[in-house]
Coordinates of N, CA, C and O in Angstrom, one line a residue:
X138 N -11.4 -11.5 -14.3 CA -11.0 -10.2 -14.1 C -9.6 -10.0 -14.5 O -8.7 -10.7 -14.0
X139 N -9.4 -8.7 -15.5 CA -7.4 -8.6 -15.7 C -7.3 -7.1 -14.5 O -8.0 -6.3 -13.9
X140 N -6.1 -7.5 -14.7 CA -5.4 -6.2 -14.0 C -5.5 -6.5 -12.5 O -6.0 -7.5 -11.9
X141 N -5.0 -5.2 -11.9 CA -4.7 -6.2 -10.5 C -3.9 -6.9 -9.9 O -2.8 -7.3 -10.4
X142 N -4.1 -6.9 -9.0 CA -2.8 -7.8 -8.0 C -2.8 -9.1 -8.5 O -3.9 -9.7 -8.8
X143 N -1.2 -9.8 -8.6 CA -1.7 -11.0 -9.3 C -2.1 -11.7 -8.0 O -3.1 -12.4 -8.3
X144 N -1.9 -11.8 -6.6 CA -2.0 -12.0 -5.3 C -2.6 -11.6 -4.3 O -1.7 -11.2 -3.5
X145 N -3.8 -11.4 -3.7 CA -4.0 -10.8 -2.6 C -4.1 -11.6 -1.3 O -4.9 -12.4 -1.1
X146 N -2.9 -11.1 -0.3 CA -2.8 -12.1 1.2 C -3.9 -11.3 1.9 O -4.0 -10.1 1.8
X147 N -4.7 -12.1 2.6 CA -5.5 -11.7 4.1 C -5.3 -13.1 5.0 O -5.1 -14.3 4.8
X148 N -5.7 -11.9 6.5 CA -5.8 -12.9 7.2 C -5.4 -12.0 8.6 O -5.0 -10.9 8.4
X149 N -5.5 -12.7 9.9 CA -5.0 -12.4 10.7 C -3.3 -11.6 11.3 O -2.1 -11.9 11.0
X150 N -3.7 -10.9 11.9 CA -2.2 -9.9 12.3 C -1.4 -11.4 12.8 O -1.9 -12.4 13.4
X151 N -0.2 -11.2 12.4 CA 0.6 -11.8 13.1 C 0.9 -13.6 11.7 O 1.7 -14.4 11.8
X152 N 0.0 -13.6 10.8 CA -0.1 -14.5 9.5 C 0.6 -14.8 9.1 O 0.5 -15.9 8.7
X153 N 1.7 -14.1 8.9 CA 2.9 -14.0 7.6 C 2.7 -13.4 6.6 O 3.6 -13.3 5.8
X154 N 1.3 -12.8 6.5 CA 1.3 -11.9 5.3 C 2.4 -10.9 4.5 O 2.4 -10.8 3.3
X155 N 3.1 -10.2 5.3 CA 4.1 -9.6 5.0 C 5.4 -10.6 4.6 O 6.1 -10.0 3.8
X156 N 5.7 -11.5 4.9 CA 6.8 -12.0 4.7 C 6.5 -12.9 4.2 O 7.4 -13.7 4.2
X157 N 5.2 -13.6 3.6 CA 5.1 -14.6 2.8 C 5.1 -13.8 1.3 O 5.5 -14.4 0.3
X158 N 4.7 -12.4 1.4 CA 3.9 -11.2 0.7 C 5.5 -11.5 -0.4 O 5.7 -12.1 -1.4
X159 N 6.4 -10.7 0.4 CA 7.6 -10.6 -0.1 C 8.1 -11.8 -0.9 O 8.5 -11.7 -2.0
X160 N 8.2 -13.2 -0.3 CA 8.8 -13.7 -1.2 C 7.6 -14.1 -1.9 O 8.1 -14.8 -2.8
X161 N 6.4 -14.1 -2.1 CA 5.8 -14.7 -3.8 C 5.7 -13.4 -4.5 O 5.2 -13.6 -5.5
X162 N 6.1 -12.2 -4.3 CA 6.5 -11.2 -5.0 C 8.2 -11.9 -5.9 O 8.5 -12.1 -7.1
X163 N 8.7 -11.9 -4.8 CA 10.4 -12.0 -5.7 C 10.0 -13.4 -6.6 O 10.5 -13.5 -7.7
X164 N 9.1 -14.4 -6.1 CA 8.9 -16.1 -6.4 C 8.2 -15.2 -8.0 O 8.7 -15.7 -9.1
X165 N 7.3 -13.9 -8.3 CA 7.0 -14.0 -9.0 C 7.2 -12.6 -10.1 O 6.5 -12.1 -11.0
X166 N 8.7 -12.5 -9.5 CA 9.3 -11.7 -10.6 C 7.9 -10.0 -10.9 O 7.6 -9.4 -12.0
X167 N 7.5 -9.9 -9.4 CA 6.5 -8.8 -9.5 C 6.4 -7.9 -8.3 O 6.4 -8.5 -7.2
X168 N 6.4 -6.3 -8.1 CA 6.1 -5.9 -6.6 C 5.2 -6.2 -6.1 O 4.0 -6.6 -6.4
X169 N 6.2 -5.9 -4.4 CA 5.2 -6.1 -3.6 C 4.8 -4.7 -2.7 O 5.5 -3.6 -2.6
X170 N 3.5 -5.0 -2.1 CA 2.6 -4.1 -1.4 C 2.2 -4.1 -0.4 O 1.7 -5.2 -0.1
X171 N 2.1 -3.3 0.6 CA 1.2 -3.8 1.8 C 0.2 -2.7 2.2 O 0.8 -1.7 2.5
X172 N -1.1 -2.6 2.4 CA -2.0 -1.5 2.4 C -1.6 -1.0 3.6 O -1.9 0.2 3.7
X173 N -0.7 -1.7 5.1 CA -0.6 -1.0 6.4 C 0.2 0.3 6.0 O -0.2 1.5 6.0
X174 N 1.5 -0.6 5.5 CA 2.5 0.4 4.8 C 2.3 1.5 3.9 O 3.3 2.1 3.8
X175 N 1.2 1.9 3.2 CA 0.8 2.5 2.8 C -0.1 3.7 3.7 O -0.6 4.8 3.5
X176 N -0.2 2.9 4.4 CA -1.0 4.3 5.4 C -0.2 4.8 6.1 O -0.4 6.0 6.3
X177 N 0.6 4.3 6.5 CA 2.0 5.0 7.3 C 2.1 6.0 7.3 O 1.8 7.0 8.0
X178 N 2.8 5.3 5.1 CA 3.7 6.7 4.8 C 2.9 7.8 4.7 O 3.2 9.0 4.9
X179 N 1.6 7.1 4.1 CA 0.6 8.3 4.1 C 0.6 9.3 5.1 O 0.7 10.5 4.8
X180 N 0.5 8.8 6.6 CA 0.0 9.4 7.6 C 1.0 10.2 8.4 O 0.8 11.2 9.2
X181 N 2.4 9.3 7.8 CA 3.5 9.9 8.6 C 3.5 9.2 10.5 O 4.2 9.6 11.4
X182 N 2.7 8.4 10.6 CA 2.6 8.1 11.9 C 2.4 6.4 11.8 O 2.3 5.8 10.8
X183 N 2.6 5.8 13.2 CA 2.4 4.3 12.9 C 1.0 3.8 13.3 O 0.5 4.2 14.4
X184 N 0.1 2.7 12.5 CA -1.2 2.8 12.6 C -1.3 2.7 14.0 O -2.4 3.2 14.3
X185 N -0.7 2.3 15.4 CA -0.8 2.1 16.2 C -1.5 3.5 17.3 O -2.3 3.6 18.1
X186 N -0.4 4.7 16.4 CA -1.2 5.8 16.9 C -2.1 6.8 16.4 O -2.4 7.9 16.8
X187 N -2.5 6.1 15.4 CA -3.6 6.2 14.7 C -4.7 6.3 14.9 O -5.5 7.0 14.4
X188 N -4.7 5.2 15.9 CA -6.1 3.9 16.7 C -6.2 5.2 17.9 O -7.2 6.0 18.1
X189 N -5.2 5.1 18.4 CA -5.1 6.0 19.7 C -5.4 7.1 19.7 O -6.2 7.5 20.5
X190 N -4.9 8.0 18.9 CA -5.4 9.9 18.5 C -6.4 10.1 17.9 O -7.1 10.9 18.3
X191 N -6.9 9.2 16.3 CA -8.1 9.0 16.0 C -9.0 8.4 16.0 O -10.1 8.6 15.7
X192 N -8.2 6.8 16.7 CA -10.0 6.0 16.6 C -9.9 4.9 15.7 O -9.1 4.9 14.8
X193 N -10.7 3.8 16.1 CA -10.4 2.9 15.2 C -11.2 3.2 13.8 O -10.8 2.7 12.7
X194 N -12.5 4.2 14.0 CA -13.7 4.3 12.7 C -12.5 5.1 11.9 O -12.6 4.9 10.7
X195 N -11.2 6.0 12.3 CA -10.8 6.7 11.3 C -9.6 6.3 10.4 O -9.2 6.9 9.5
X196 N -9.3 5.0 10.9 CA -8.5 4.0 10.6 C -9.0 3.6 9.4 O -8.6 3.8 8.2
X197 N -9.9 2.8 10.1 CA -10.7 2.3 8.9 C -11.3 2.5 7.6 O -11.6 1.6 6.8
X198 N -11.5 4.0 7.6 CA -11.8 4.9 6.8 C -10.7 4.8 5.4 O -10.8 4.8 4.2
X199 N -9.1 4.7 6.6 CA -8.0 5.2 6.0 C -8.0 4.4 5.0 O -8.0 4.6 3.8
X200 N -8.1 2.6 6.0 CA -7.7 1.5 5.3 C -8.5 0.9 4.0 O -8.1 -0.1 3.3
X201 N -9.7 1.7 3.9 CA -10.9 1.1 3.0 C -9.9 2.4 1.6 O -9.6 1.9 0.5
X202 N -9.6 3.4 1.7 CA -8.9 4.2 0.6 C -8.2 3.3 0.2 O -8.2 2.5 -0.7
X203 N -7.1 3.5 1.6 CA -5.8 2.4 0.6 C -6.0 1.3 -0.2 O -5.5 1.1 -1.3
X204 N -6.8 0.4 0.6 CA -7.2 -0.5 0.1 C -7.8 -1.0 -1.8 O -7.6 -1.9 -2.6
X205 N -8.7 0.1 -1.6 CA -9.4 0.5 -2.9 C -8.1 1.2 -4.1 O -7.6 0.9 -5.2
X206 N -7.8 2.0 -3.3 CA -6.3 2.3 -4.2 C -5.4 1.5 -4.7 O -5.0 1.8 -5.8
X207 N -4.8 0.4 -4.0 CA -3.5 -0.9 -4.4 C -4.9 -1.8 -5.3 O -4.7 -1.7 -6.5
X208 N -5.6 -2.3 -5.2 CA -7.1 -3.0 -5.9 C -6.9 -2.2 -7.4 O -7.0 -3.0 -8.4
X209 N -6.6 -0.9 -7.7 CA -6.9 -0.3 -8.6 C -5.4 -0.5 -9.8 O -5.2 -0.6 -11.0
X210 N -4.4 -0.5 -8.5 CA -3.4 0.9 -9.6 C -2.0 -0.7 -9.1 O -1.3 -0.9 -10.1
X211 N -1.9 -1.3 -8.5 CA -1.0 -2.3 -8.2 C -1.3 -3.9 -8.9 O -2.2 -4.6 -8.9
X212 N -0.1 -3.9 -9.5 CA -0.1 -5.5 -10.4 C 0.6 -6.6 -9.7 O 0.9 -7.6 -10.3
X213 N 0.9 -6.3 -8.4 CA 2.0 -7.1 -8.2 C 1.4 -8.2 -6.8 O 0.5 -9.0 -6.9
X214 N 2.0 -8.0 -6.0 CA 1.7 -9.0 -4.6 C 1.2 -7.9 -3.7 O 1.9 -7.0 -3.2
X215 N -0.3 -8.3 -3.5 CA -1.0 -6.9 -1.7 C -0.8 -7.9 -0.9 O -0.8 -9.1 -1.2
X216 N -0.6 -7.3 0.1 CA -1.1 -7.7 1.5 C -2.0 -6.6 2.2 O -1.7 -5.5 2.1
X217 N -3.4 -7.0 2.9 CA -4.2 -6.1 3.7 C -4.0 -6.2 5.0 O -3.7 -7.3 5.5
X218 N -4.1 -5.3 5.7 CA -4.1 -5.0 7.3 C -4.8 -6.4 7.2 O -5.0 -7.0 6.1
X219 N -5.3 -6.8 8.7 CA -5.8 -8.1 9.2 C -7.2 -7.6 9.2 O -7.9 -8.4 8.6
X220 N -7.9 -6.2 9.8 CA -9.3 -6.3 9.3 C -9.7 -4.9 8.7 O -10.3 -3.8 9.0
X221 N -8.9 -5.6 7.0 CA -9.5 -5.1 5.8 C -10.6 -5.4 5.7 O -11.5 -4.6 5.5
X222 N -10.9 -6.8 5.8 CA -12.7 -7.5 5.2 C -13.7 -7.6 6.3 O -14.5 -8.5 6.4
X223 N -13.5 -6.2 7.1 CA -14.4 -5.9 7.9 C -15.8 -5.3 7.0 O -17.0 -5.3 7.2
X224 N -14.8 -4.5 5.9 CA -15.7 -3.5 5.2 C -16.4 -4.1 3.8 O -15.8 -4.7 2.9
X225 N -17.3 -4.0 4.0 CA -18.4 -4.6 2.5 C -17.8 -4.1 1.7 O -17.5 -4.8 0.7
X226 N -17.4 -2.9 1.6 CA -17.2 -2.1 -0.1 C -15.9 -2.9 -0.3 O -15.6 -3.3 -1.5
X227 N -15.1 -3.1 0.9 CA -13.6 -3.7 0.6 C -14.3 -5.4 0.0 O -13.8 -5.7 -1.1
X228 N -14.9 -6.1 0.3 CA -15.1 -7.2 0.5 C -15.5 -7.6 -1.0 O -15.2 -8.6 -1.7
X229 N -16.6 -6.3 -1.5 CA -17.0 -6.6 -2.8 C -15.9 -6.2 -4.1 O -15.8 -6.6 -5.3
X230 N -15.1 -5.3 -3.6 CA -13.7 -5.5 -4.3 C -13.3 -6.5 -4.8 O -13.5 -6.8 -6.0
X231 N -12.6 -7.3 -4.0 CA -12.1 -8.2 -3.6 C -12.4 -9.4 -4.4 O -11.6 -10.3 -4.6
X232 N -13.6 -9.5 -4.8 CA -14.6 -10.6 -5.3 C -13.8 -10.5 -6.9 O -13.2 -9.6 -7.5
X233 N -14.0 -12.0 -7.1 CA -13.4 -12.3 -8.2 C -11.7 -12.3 -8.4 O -11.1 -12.8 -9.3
X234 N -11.1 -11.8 -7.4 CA -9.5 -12.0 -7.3 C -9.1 -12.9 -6.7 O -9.7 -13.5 -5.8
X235 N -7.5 -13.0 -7.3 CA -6.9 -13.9 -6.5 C -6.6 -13.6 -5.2 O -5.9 -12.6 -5.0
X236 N -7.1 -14.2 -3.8 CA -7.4 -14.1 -2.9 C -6.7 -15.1 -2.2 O -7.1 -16.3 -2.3
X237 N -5.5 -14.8 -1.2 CA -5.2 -16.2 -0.2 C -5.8 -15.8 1.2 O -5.4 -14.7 1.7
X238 N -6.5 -16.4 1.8 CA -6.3 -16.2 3.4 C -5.5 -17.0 4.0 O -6.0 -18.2 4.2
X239 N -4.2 -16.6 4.5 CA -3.3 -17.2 5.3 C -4.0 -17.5 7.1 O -4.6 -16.7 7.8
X240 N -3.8 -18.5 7.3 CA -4.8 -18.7 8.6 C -3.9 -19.5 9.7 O -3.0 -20.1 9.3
X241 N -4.2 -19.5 10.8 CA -3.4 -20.0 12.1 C -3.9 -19.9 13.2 O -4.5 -18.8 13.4
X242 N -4.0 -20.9 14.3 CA -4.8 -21.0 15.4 C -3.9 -19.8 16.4 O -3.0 -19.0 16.2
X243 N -4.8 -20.1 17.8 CA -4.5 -19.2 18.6 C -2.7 -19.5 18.7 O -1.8 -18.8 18.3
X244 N -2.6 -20.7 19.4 CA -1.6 -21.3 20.0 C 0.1 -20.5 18.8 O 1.2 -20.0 19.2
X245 N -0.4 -20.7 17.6 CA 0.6 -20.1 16.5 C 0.4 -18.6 16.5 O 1.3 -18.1 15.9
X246 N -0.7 -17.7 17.0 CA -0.9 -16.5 17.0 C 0.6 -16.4 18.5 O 1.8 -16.1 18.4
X247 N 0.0 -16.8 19.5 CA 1.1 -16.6 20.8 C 2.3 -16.6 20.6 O 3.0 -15.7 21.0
X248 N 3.1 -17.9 19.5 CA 3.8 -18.1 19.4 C 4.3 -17.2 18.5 O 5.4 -16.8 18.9
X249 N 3.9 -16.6 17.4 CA 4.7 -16.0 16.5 C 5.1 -14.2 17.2 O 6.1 -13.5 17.1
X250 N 3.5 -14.1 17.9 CA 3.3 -12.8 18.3 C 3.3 -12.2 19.7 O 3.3 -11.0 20.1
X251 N 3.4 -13.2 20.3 CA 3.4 -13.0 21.7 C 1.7 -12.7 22.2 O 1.3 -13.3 23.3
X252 N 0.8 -11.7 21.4 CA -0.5 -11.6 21.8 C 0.3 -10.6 22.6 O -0.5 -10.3 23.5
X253 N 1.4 -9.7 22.8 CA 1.7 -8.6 23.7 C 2.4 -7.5 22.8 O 2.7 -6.3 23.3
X254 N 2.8 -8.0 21.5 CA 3.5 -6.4 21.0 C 2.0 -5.7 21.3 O 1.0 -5.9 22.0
X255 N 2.6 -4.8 20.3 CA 1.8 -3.4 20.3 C 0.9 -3.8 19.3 O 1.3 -4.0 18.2
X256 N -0.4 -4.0 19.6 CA -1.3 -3.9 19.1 C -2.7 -3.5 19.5 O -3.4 -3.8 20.5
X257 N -2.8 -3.0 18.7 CA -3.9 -2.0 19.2 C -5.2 -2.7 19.3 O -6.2 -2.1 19.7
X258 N -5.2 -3.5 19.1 CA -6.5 -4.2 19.0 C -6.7 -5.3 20.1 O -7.7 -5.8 20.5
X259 N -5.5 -5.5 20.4 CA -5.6 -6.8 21.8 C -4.7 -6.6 22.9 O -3.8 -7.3 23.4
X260 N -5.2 -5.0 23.4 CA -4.6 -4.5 24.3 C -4.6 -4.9 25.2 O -3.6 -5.0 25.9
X261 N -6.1 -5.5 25.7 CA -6.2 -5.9 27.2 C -6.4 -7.7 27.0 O -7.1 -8.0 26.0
X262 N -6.1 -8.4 27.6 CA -6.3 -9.8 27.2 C -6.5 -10.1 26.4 O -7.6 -10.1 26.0
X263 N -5.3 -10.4 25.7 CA -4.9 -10.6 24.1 C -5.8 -11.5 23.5 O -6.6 -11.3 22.6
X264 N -5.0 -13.2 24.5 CA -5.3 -14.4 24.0 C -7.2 -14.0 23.7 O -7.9 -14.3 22.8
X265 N -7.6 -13.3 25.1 CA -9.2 -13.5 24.3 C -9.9 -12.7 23.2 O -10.8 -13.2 22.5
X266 N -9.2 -11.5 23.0 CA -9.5 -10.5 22.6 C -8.9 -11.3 20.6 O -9.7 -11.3 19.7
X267 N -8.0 -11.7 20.6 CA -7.6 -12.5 19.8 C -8.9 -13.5 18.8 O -9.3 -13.4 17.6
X268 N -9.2 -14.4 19.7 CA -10.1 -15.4 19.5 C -11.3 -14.8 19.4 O -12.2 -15.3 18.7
X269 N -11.5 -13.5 20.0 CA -13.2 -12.9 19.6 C -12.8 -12.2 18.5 O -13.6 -12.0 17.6
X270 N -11.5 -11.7 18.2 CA -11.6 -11.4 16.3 C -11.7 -12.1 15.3 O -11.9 -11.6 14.3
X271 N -11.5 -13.3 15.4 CA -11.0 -14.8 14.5 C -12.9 -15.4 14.6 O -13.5 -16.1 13.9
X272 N -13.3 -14.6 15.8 CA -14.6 -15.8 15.6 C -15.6 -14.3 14.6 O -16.8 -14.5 14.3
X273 N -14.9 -12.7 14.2 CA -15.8 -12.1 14.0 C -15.1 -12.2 12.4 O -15.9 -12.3 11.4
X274 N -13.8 -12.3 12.3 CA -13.5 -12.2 10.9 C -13.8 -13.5 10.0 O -14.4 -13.4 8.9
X275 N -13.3 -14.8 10.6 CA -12.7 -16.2 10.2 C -13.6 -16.2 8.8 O -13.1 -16.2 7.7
X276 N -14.9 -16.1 9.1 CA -16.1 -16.0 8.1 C -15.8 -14.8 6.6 O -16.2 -15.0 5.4
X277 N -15.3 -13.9 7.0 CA -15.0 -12.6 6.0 C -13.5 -12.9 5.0 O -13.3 -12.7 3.8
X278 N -12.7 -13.5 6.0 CA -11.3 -14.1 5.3 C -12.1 -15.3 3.9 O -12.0 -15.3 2.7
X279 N -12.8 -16.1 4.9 CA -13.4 -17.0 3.6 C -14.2 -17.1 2.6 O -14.4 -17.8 1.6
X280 N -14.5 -16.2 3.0 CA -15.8 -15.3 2.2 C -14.6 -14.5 1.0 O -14.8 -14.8 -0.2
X281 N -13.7 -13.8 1.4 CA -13.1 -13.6 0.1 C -11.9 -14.0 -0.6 O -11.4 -13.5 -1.6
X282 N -11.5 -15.4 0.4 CA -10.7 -16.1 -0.6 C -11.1 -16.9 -1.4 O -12.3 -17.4 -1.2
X283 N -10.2 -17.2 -2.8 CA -10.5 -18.5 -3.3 C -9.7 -19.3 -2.9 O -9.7 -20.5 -3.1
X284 N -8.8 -18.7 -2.2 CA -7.8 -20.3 -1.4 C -7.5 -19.9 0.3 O -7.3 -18.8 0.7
X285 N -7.6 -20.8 0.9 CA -7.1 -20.8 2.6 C -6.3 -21.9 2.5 O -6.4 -23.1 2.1
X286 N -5.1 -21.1 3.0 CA -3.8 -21.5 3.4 C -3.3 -21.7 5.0 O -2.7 -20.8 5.6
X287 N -3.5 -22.9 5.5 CA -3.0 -23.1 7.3 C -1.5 -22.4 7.2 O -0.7 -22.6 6.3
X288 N -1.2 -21.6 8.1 CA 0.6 -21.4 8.1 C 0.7 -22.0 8.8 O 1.5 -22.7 8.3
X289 N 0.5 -22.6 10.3 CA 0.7 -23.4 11.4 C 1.9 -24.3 11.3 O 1.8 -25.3 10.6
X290 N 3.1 -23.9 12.1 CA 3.6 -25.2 11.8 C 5.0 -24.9 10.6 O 6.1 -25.4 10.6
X291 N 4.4 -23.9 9.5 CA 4.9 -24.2 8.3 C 5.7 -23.3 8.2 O 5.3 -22.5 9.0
X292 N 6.8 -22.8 7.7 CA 8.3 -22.0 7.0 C 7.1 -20.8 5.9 O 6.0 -21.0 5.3
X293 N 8.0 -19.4 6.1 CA 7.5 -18.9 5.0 C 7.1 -19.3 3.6 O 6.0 -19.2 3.0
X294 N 8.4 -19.6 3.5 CA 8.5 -20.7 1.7 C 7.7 -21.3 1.7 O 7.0 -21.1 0.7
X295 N 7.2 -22.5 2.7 CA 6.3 -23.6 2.5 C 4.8 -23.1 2.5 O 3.8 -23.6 2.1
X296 N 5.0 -21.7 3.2 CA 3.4 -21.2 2.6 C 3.1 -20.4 1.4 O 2.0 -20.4 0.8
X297 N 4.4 -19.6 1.0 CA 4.2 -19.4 -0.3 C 4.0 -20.3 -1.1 O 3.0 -20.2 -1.9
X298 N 5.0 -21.6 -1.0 CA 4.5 -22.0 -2.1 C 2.9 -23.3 -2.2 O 2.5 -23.9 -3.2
X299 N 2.4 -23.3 -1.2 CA 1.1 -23.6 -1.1 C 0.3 -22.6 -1.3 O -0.9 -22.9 -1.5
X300 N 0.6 -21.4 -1.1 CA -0.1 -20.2 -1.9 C -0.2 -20.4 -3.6 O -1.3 -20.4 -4.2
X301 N 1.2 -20.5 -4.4 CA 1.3 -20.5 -5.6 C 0.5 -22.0 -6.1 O -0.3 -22.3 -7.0
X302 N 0.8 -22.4 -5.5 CA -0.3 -24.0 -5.9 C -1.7 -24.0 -5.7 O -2.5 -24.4 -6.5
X303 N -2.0 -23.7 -4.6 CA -3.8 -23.1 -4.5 C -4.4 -22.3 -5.3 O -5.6 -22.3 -5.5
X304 N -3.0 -21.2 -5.9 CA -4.1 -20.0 -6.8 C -3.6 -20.7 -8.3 O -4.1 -20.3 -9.3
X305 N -2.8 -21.7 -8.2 CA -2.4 -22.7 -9.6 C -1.4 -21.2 -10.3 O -1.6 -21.1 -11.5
X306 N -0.6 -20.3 -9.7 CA 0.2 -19.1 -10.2 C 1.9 -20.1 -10.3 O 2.4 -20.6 -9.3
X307 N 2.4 -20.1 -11.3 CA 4.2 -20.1 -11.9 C 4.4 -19.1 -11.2 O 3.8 -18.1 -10.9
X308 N 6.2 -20.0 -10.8 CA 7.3 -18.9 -10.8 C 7.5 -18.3 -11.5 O 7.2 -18.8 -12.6
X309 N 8.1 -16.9 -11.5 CA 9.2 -16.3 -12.5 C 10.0 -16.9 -13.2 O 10.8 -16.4 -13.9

């Protein structure tokens, strides 16, 4: 497949997607993207109240556009919300690209994220609410990577560049 992101991050909220996103962007002398951020600006509001005034079905709606949109018109480094690859149409996109899922247990979700910002999705008992998304996604992440990347443990850098070696992608 040409065109396209040379990179696509998924994976769980709280991943590093965004700040891994950014430096294999600069690592590859290409922009970067993130489909959340794009609904924002879109929306003018933060997805958080999003979930809350419209719902999570209208969210998702939003996130399957954007999504389809950066897939179309962006060459550089995406990042997707954490559940982009909820949706089939996103999922069958996705097929045939460079694909990382950045991945991390609970214990590294707590630690990076507390399991208490603001998230709309693990409002009420995080840590479980957490672990029942990881057991509905974990499958959909692998399903559309060609590479899974552990962050556990590891330095942004050290997962980019185990990103750039899994998808076999040069520096700038």
């Amino acid at each position: 497949m040409t065109g396209g992101p040379l990179v696509v991050l998924v994976g769980p909220m709280g991943s590093g997607k965004s700040t891994v996103g950014a430096l294999l962007a600069e690592r590859l002398g290409a922009p970067y993207r993130d489909t959340d951020a794009d609904i924002v600006a879109a929306e003018g509001r933060e997805i958080s109240d999003i979930f809350v005034e419209d719902g999570e079905e209208r969210f998702r709606a939003l996130e399957k556009a954007a999504v389809a949109r950066a897939l179309a018109d962006h060459e550089g480094v995406l990042a997707l919300g954490g559940g982009a690859v909820l949706d089939a149409d996103t999922r069958a996109l996705l097929a045939g690209r460079p694909v990382a899922y950045l991945s991390m247990d609970v214990e590294e979700a707590v630690r990076r994220v507390g399991l208490g910002a603001a998230r709309p999705l693990l409002a009420v008992n995080p840590r479980r609410q957490w672990r029942e998304l990881m057991d509905a996604r974990r499958h959909l992440y692998e399903e559309v990577a060609r590479a899974v990347v552990a962050t556990d443990a590891r330095t942004p850098e050290e997962v980019a560049e185990a990103v750039l070696d899994a998808l076999e992608l040069k520096d700038a």
